[in-house]
Short mmCIF file of C-alpha atoms in Angstrom, two decimals:
data_model
loop_
_atom_site.label_atom_id
_atom_site.label_comp_id
_atom_site.label_asym_id
_atom_site.label_seq_id
_atom_site.Cartn_x
_atom_site.Cartn_y
_atom_site.Cartn_z
CA MET G 1359 -19.70 -16.54 7.50
CA ALA G 1360 -18.08 -17.77 4.29
CA LYS G 1361 -14.69 -16.34 3.50
CA SER G 1362 -14.28 -14.04 0.51
CA ARG G 1363 -12.58 -15.73 -2.43
CA VAL G 1364 -9.63 -13.56 -3.45
CA LEU G 1365 -7.33 -14.13 -6.42
CA VAL G 1366 -3.97 -12.36 -6.16
CA VAL G 1367 -2.22 -11.75 -9.48
CA GLY G 1368 1.35 -10.55 -9.05
CA MET G 1369 3.05 -12.27 -6.11
CA GLY G 1370 6.12 -10.09 -5.90
CA GLY G 1371 6.81 -8.05 -2.78
CA ILE G 1372 3.59 -6.02 -2.68
CA GLY G 1373 1.31 -8.86 -3.78
CA THR G 1374 2.76 -11.27 -1.23
CA VAL G 1375 2.41 -8.82 1.65
CA CYS G 1376 -1.21 -8.21 0.66
CA ALA G 1377 -1.92 -11.93 0.27
CA TYR G 1378 -0.44 -12.67 3.68
CA GLY G 1379 -2.42 -9.85 5.28
CA LEU G 1380 -5.63 -11.14 3.72
CA GLU G 1381 -5.08 -14.69 4.96
CA ILE G 1382 -4.10 -13.88 8.53
CA GLY G 1383 -7.13 -11.60 8.82
CA GLY G 1384 -9.24 -14.74 8.65
CA LEU G 1385 -11.88 -13.38 6.29
CA ALA G 1386 -10.33 -14.35 2.96
CA GLU G 1387 -9.40 -17.51 1.11
CA VAL G 1388 -6.50 -16.54 -1.11
CA THR G 1389 -5.52 -18.09 -4.43
CA SER G 1390 -2.12 -16.83 -5.55
CA VAL G 1391 -0.89 -16.90 -9.14
CA MET G 1392 2.84 -17.65 -9.10
CA ARG G 1393 4.92 -18.23 -12.21
CA SER G 1394 8.70 -18.02 -11.86
CA ASN G 1395 8.42 -18.49 -8.10
CA TYR G 1396 5.87 -21.34 -8.27
CA ALA G 1397 8.32 -24.20 -7.60
CA ALA G 1398 9.97 -22.46 -4.65
CA ALA G 1399 6.61 -21.53 -3.10
CA THR G 1400 5.02 -24.96 -3.47
CA GLU G 1401 8.08 -26.90 -2.33
CA GLN G 1402 9.40 -24.74 0.50
CA GLY G 1403 6.75 -22.13 1.13
CA ILE G 1404 7.22 -18.38 1.08
CA ASP G 1405 9.72 -16.74 3.40
CA ILE G 1406 8.79 -13.19 4.48
CA GLN G 1407 11.17 -11.09 6.55
CA SER G 1408 8.79 -8.35 7.61
CA VAL G 1409 9.04 -5.19 9.66
CA GLU G 1410 5.31 -5.62 10.31
CA PHE G 1411 4.78 -9.37 10.73
CA GLY G 1412 8.19 -10.57 11.89
CA HIS G 1413 9.98 -13.45 10.20
CA VAL G 1414 7.35 -15.61 8.52
CA ARG G 1415 8.75 -18.96 7.42
CA SER G 1416 7.38 -21.43 4.88
CA TRP G 1417 4.03 -19.68 4.51
CA LYS G 1418 1.59 -20.77 1.83
CA PRO G 1419 -1.70 -19.17 0.84
CA THR G 1420 -4.74 -21.44 0.61
CA HIS G 1421 -4.10 -22.15 -3.07
CA ILE G 1422 -1.05 -21.65 -5.30
CA ILE G 1423 -1.51 -21.89 -9.06
CA LYS G 1424 0.78 -21.38 -12.06
CA SER G 1425 -1.46 -19.25 -14.24
CA VAL G 1426 -4.58 -17.12 -14.16
CA PRO G 1427 -7.53 -19.54 -14.18
CA ASP G 1428 -10.36 -19.49 -16.67
CA VAL G 1429 -13.29 -19.62 -14.26
CA SER G 1430 -15.81 -20.39 -16.96
CA ALA G 1431 -13.90 -23.11 -18.81
CA GLN G 1432 -12.60 -24.72 -15.61
CA GLU G 1433 -15.96 -24.41 -13.82
CA ILE G 1434 -14.37 -22.62 -10.87
CA PRO G 1435 -16.60 -20.75 -8.40
CA PRO G 1436 -16.46 -16.98 -9.01
CA PHE G 1437 -13.87 -14.91 -7.22
CA ASP G 1438 -15.27 -12.15 -5.04
CA PHE G 1439 -12.15 -10.04 -5.52
CA ILE G 1440 -9.16 -10.06 -7.84
CA LEU G 1441 -6.20 -8.12 -6.46
CA VAL G 1442 -3.94 -7.02 -9.30
CA ALA G 1443 -0.44 -6.27 -8.00
CA THR G 1444 1.60 -6.79 -11.16
CA LYS G 1445 3.68 -4.12 -12.81
CA ASN G 1446 1.61 -2.10 -15.24
CA VAL G 1447 3.40 -1.84 -18.58
CA PRO G 1448 0.70 -1.21 -21.21
CA ASP G 1449 3.26 -0.71 -23.98
CA ILE G 1450 4.32 -4.36 -23.58
CA LEU G 1451 1.86 -7.13 -24.47
CA PRO G 1452 -0.11 -8.89 -23.14
CA SER G 1453 -1.83 -6.10 -21.27
CA VAL G 1454 -2.80 -6.51 -17.62
CA VAL G 1455 -6.49 -6.53 -18.46
CA ASP G 1456 -5.95 -9.29 -21.03
CA ALA G 1457 -3.95 -11.33 -18.52
CA VAL G 1458 -6.58 -11.29 -15.76
CA SER G 1459 -9.73 -11.38 -17.92
CA PRO G 1460 -10.24 -15.19 -17.81
CA ALA G 1461 -10.64 -15.04 -14.02
CA VAL G 1462 -13.29 -12.32 -14.01
CA THR G 1463 -16.95 -13.19 -13.61
CA VAL G 1464 -18.86 -10.43 -15.38
CA GLY G 1465 -20.99 -8.37 -13.03
CA LYS G 1466 -19.73 -10.27 -9.97
CA THR G 1467 -16.00 -9.96 -9.37
CA THR G 1468 -14.60 -6.78 -7.84
CA LEU G 1469 -11.24 -5.77 -9.32
CA VAL G 1470 -8.75 -4.20 -6.91
CA LEU G 1471 -5.94 -2.40 -8.74
CA ALA G 1472 -2.87 -2.04 -6.52
CA GLN G 1473 -0.58 -0.64 -9.21
CA ASN G 1474 1.32 2.54 -9.92
CA GLY G 1475 0.30 5.45 -12.06
CA LEU G 1476 -2.74 7.26 -13.40
CA ASN G 1477 -5.78 6.05 -15.31
CA ILE G 1478 -4.95 2.40 -14.69
CA GLU G 1479 -8.66 1.76 -14.11
CA ARG G 1480 -9.84 2.81 -17.57
CA PRO G 1481 -8.95 -0.39 -19.49
CA PHE G 1482 -10.82 -2.41 -16.87
CA ILE G 1483 -13.87 -0.17 -17.05
CA ASP G 1484 -13.86 -0.56 -20.83
CA ARG G 1485 -13.60 -4.37 -20.63
CA PHE G 1486 -15.83 -4.92 -17.58
CA PRO G 1487 -18.28 -2.00 -17.38
CA THR G 1488 -20.61 -3.81 -14.93
CA ASN G 1489 -17.92 -4.89 -12.44
CA PRO G 1490 -16.94 -2.83 -9.39
CA ILE G 1491 -13.44 -1.36 -9.72
CA LEU G 1492 -11.37 -0.35 -6.69
CA SER G 1493 -8.23 1.74 -6.79
CA SER G 1494 -5.53 1.04 -4.20
CA VAL G 1495 -2.61 3.41 -3.69
CA VAL G 1496 0.13 1.44 -1.96
CA TYR G 1497 3.01 2.83 0.06
CA THR G 1498 4.80 -0.35 1.11
CA GLY G 1499 8.46 -1.24 0.95
CA ALA G 1500 8.63 -4.87 -0.14
CA GLU G 1501 10.61 -6.74 -2.75
CA GLU G 1502 11.28 -10.30 -3.83
CA ARG G 1503 15.06 -10.74 -3.81
CA ALA G 1504 14.98 -14.45 -4.69
CA PRO G 1505 12.13 -16.79 -5.64
CA ALA G 1506 9.59 -16.79 -2.77
CA LYS G 1507 11.96 -14.73 -0.57
CA ILE G 1508 10.29 -11.46 0.40
CA TYR G 1509 11.88 -8.54 2.25
CA HIS G 1510 9.23 -6.24 3.72
CA THR G 1511 11.01 -3.13 4.97
CA ASP G 1512 8.18 -0.59 5.41
CA PRO G 1513 4.76 -1.33 6.98
CA ASP G 1514 1.87 -1.89 4.60
CA TRP G 1515 0.07 1.42 4.07
CA GLN G 1516 -2.75 1.63 1.58
CA LYS G 1517 -5.53 3.97 0.58
CA ILE G 1518 -8.35 2.03 -1.07
CA GLY G 1519 -11.37 3.61 -2.65
CA PRO G 1520 -14.06 3.27 -5.30
CA TYR G 1521 -13.50 4.07 -8.94
CA TYR G 1522 -16.87 5.12 -10.27
CA SER G 1523 -18.24 3.94 -13.60
CA PRO G 1524 -21.59 4.61 -15.30
CA LEU G 1525 -23.00 1.07 -15.11
CA VAL G 1526 -22.16 0.30 -11.46
CA SER G 1527 -24.05 2.15 -8.75
CA ALA G 1528 -22.02 4.26 -6.35
CA LYS G 1529 -23.41 2.31 -3.39
CA VAL G 1530 -22.29 -1.01 -4.84
CA VAL G 1531 -18.69 0.03 -5.52
CA GLU G 1532 -18.42 1.90 -2.19
CA LYS G 1533 -19.68 -1.17 -0.34
CA SER G 1534 -17.13 -3.32 -2.18
CA ALA G 1535 -14.34 -0.94 -1.16
CA GLU G 1536 -15.41 -0.95 2.47
CA LYS G 1537 -15.62 -4.75 2.46
CA PHE G 1538 -12.17 -5.18 0.97
CA VAL G 1539 -10.64 -2.80 3.51
CA ASN G 1540 -12.32 -4.85 6.24
CA ILE G 1541 -11.05 -8.23 5.04
CA LEU G 1542 -7.54 -6.83 4.62
CA ASP G 1543 -7.58 -5.22 8.06
CA PRO G 1544 -10.48 -6.70 10.09
CA LYS G 1545 -9.16 -5.45 13.44
CA GLY G 1546 -8.43 -1.94 12.20
CA LYS G 1547 -4.88 -2.04 13.54
CA ARG G 1548 -3.01 -1.73 10.26
CA LYS G 1549 -2.60 1.29 8.00
CA ILE G 1550 -5.29 0.24 5.54
CA PHE G 1551 -7.66 3.14 4.90
CA TYR G 1552 -10.87 3.65 2.99
CA ASP G 1553 -10.55 6.77 0.83
CA ALA G 1554 -13.71 8.01 -0.86
CA ASP G 1555 -11.64 10.19 -3.22
CA VAL G 1556 -8.59 8.07 -3.91
CA SER G 1557 -7.64 10.05 -7.04
CA GLY G 1558 -5.88 12.66 -4.89
CA ALA G 1559 -3.70 9.97 -3.30
CA ARG G 1560 -2.89 8.58 -6.74
CA TRP G 1561 -1.79 12.00 -8.04
CA ARG G 1562 0.30 12.54 -4.89
CA LYS G 1563 2.18 9.30 -5.49
CA VAL G 1564 2.67 10.23 -9.14
CA ALA G 1565 4.29 13.50 -8.03
CA TYR G 1566 7.12 11.43 -6.52
CA ASN G 1567 7.29 8.72 -9.15
CA ALA G 1568 7.22 11.07 -12.15
CA SER G 1569 9.99 13.18 -10.60
CA PHE G 1570 12.44 11.25 -8.44
CA ASN G 1571 11.70 7.80 -9.86
CA SER G 1572 11.89 8.84 -13.51
CA VAL G 1573 14.94 11.10 -13.15
CA ALA G 1574 16.80 8.45 -11.15
CA ALA G 1575 16.05 5.94 -13.92
CA ALA G 1576 17.08 8.27 -16.73
CA LEU G 1577 20.37 9.28 -15.07
CA GLN G 1578 21.05 6.13 -13.02
CA ILE G 1579 21.59 8.27 -9.94
CA ASP G 1580 20.01 7.42 -6.58
CA THR G 1581 17.79 9.88 -4.71
CA SER G 1582 20.45 10.93 -2.18
CA ARG G 1583 22.93 11.82 -4.90
CA LEU G 1584 20.22 13.71 -6.78
CA ARG G 1585 19.67 15.85 -3.68
CA MET G 1586 23.38 16.22 -2.99
CA SER G 1587 23.97 17.55 -6.50
CA GLN G 1588 21.44 20.37 -5.96
CA HIS G 1589 21.35 21.28 -9.66
CA LEU G 1590 19.61 18.03 -10.64
CA ILE G 1591 16.84 18.90 -8.19
CA ASP G 1592 16.62 22.48 -9.46
CA ASP G 1593 16.85 21.58 -13.15
CA LEU G 1594 14.78 18.38 -13.28
CA VAL G 1595 13.08 17.08 -10.13
CA LEU G 1596 11.53 20.30 -8.83
CA PRO G 1597 10.17 21.44 -12.23
CA ILE G 1598 8.55 18.03 -12.74
CA ILE G 1599 6.86 18.15 -9.33
CA LEU G 1600 5.43 21.56 -10.15
CA GLU G 1601 4.33 20.41 -13.62
CA VAL G 1602 2.53 17.40 -12.14
CA GLN G 1603 0.91 19.61 -9.52
CA ALA G 1604 -0.38 21.95 -12.24
CA ALA G 1605 -1.69 18.99 -14.25
CA ALA G 1606 -3.50 17.65 -11.19
CA VAL G 1607 -5.16 21.01 -10.55
CA SER G 1608 -6.26 21.15 -14.19
CA CYS G 1609 -7.98 17.80 -13.63
CA GLY G 1610 -9.80 19.10 -10.54
CA VAL G 1611 -7.43 17.55 -7.99
CA THR G 1612 -5.87 19.88 -5.42
CA LEU G 1613 -2.75 18.43 -3.84
CA GLN G 1614 -1.41 19.32 -0.41
CA SER G 1615 0.03 22.81 0.02
CA ASP G 1616 3.42 21.45 1.13
CA LEU G 1617 3.67 19.04 -1.82
CA VAL G 1618 7.22 20.02 -2.80
CA HIS G 1619 8.54 19.65 0.75
CA SER G 1620 6.65 16.38 1.21
CA VAL G 1621 8.04 14.83 -1.97
CA MET G 1622 11.56 16.07 -1.21
CA GLN G 1623 11.48 14.47 2.23
CA GLN G 1624 9.85 11.20 1.17
CA ASP G 1625 13.18 9.35 1.15
CA MET G 1626 15.70 9.70 3.95
CA ALA G 1627 18.47 12.12 2.98
CA ASP G 1628 21.21 9.51 3.41
CA SER G 1629 19.31 6.43 2.21
CA PHE G 1630 20.90 6.38 -1.26
CA TYR G 1631 17.59 4.91 -2.36
CA ARG G 1632 17.27 3.45 -5.85
CA PRO G 1633 13.64 3.80 -6.98
CA SER G 1634 11.89 1.02 -8.87
CA MET G 1635 12.46 2.27 -12.41
CA MET G 1636 16.16 2.83 -11.72
CA GLN G 1637 16.38 -0.80 -10.62
CA ASP G 1638 14.44 -1.86 -13.71
CA VAL G 1639 17.03 -0.27 -15.99
CA VAL G 1640 19.87 -1.99 -14.13
CA ASN G 1641 18.10 -5.35 -14.25
CA ARG G 1642 16.95 -4.85 -17.86
CA ASN G 1643 13.30 -5.08 -16.88
CA PHE G 1644 10.50 -3.08 -18.43
CA MET G 1645 9.63 0.21 -16.72
CA GLU G 1646 6.15 1.52 -15.91
CA ILE G 1647 6.71 4.55 -18.10
CA GLU G 1648 3.25 5.06 -19.54
CA THR G 1649 1.25 4.97 -16.30
CA ILE G 1650 3.79 6.90 -14.21
CA VAL G 1651 5.01 9.48 -16.74
CA GLY G 1652 2.97 9.25 -19.93
CA GLU G 1653 -0.48 9.51 -18.35
CA PRO G 1654 0.13 12.62 -16.19
CA LEU G 1655 1.84 14.19 -19.20
CA ARG G 1656 -1.13 13.47 -21.45
CA GLU G 1657 -3.62 14.69 -18.83
CA GLY G 1658 -1.72 17.94 -18.43
CA LYS G 1659 -1.41 18.55 -22.16
CA ARG G 1660 -5.10 17.77 -22.63
CA HIS G 1661 -5.84 20.70 -20.31
CA GLY G 1662 -3.29 23.04 -21.87
CA ILE G 1663 -0.61 22.68 -19.18
CA ALA G 1664 2.98 23.15 -20.35
CA MET G 1665 5.10 20.25 -19.12
CA PRO G 1666 8.47 20.68 -20.88
CA THR G 1667 10.67 18.95 -18.31
CA LEU G 1668 8.50 15.88 -17.97
CA SER G 1669 8.22 15.70 -21.77
CA VAL G 1670 12.00 15.45 -22.15
CA VAL G 1671 12.36 12.84 -19.40
CA TYR G 1672 9.50 10.86 -20.96
CA GLY G 1673 11.33 10.80 -24.29
CA ILE G 1674 14.54 9.60 -22.64
CA LEU G 1675 12.75 6.83 -20.74
CA ARG G 1676 11.01 5.66 -23.89
CA GLY G 1677 14.45 5.40 -25.49
CA LEU G 1678 15.72 3.27 -22.60
CA GLN G 1679 12.62 1.10 -22.87
CA LEU G 1680 13.28 0.67 -26.59
CA ARG G 1681 16.77 -0.65 -25.85
CA ILE G 1682 15.33 -3.18 -23.40
CA ARG G 1683 12.69 -4.22 -25.92
CA GLU G 1684 15.42 -4.82 -28.51
CA GLU G 1685 17.49 -6.86 -26.05
CA LYS G 1686 14.46 -9.05 -25.40
CA GLY G 1687 13.74 -9.51 -29.09
CA LEU G 1688 10.59 -7.38 -29.09
CA TRP G 1689 11.88 -4.67 -31.44
CA GLN G 1690 13.90 -4.87 -34.62
CA PRO G 1691 16.01 -1.85 -35.65
CA GLU G 1692 14.55 -1.24 -39.08
CA TYR G 1693 12.77 1.58 -40.86
CA GLU G 1694 9.00 1.17 -40.90
CA PRO G 1695 6.83 2.39 -43.79
CA GLY G 1696 6.07 6.08 -43.43
CA ASN G 1697 9.09 6.88 -41.26
CA PRO G 1698 10.03 10.45 -42.31
CA TYR G 1699 13.60 10.08 -41.00
CA MET G 1700 14.80 7.48 -43.50
#
């Protein structure tokens, strides 16, 4: 049986762990898009220190390329799947959908979105209404600490399911989801699960990211110190969890009854964990504000849910993002026409 052709866009920690899992499963031929880490990967291979796979030295996927290919212009055979594992920062151009579009064969390629936040599928549905879209909620601890040097500290755990759209039959997208789960975990020994209703898992992850991740970023305080302070949990983290829970219910998604306890215990009490957006602020990288904070906030407000705490944190994070944009030359401090605060 021919292997599935899989393009992986975003070869950081998560993307690399997924790419490696796909290749060792034996059912996929992986093409990895690598930019800043291209030279290191092609010359020395990728080094993965993994809690799940052991120490993998000098590994290379089947193909390594510098940029997303244009399958039509370059006359490349269609990809069966495109796994998108980049950060999702829609307020910074180019958008993710623009970046991967050249590699998509209309009506053929299944798009697997392994990114954070809510409603990440909508831009892809708008651009590719006849392509199957899969949503993957990833709980995996992996980061790239140097070019092509991956530290995989928590086993890969994913919930993958169909994202339904009007022009793709339910059977087609469900079959695509089942197939991708199989090629990622053909022996069924890893924590890769098919989830027919993956939206619940996505909201559950947002409950953590919109609370602990966003507050840690805004205050530059790790999760252990947030809990040790007590008042930061009572004043900020806990209200946000409850606001997100109410927003989810308003959208028809019922989260687990012990949601608050589950989110509180997600990180070890003495781990002094620095969530991704906190690290982004330190490293002056763009944060995934809109998908993690903005989207649940907008969904809640659309259904009449009061979300005052999340609204304030959202405003603060947008301010931090503005500073980073200015540092990178993407924003000029000047009054625009129509600004009422001149």
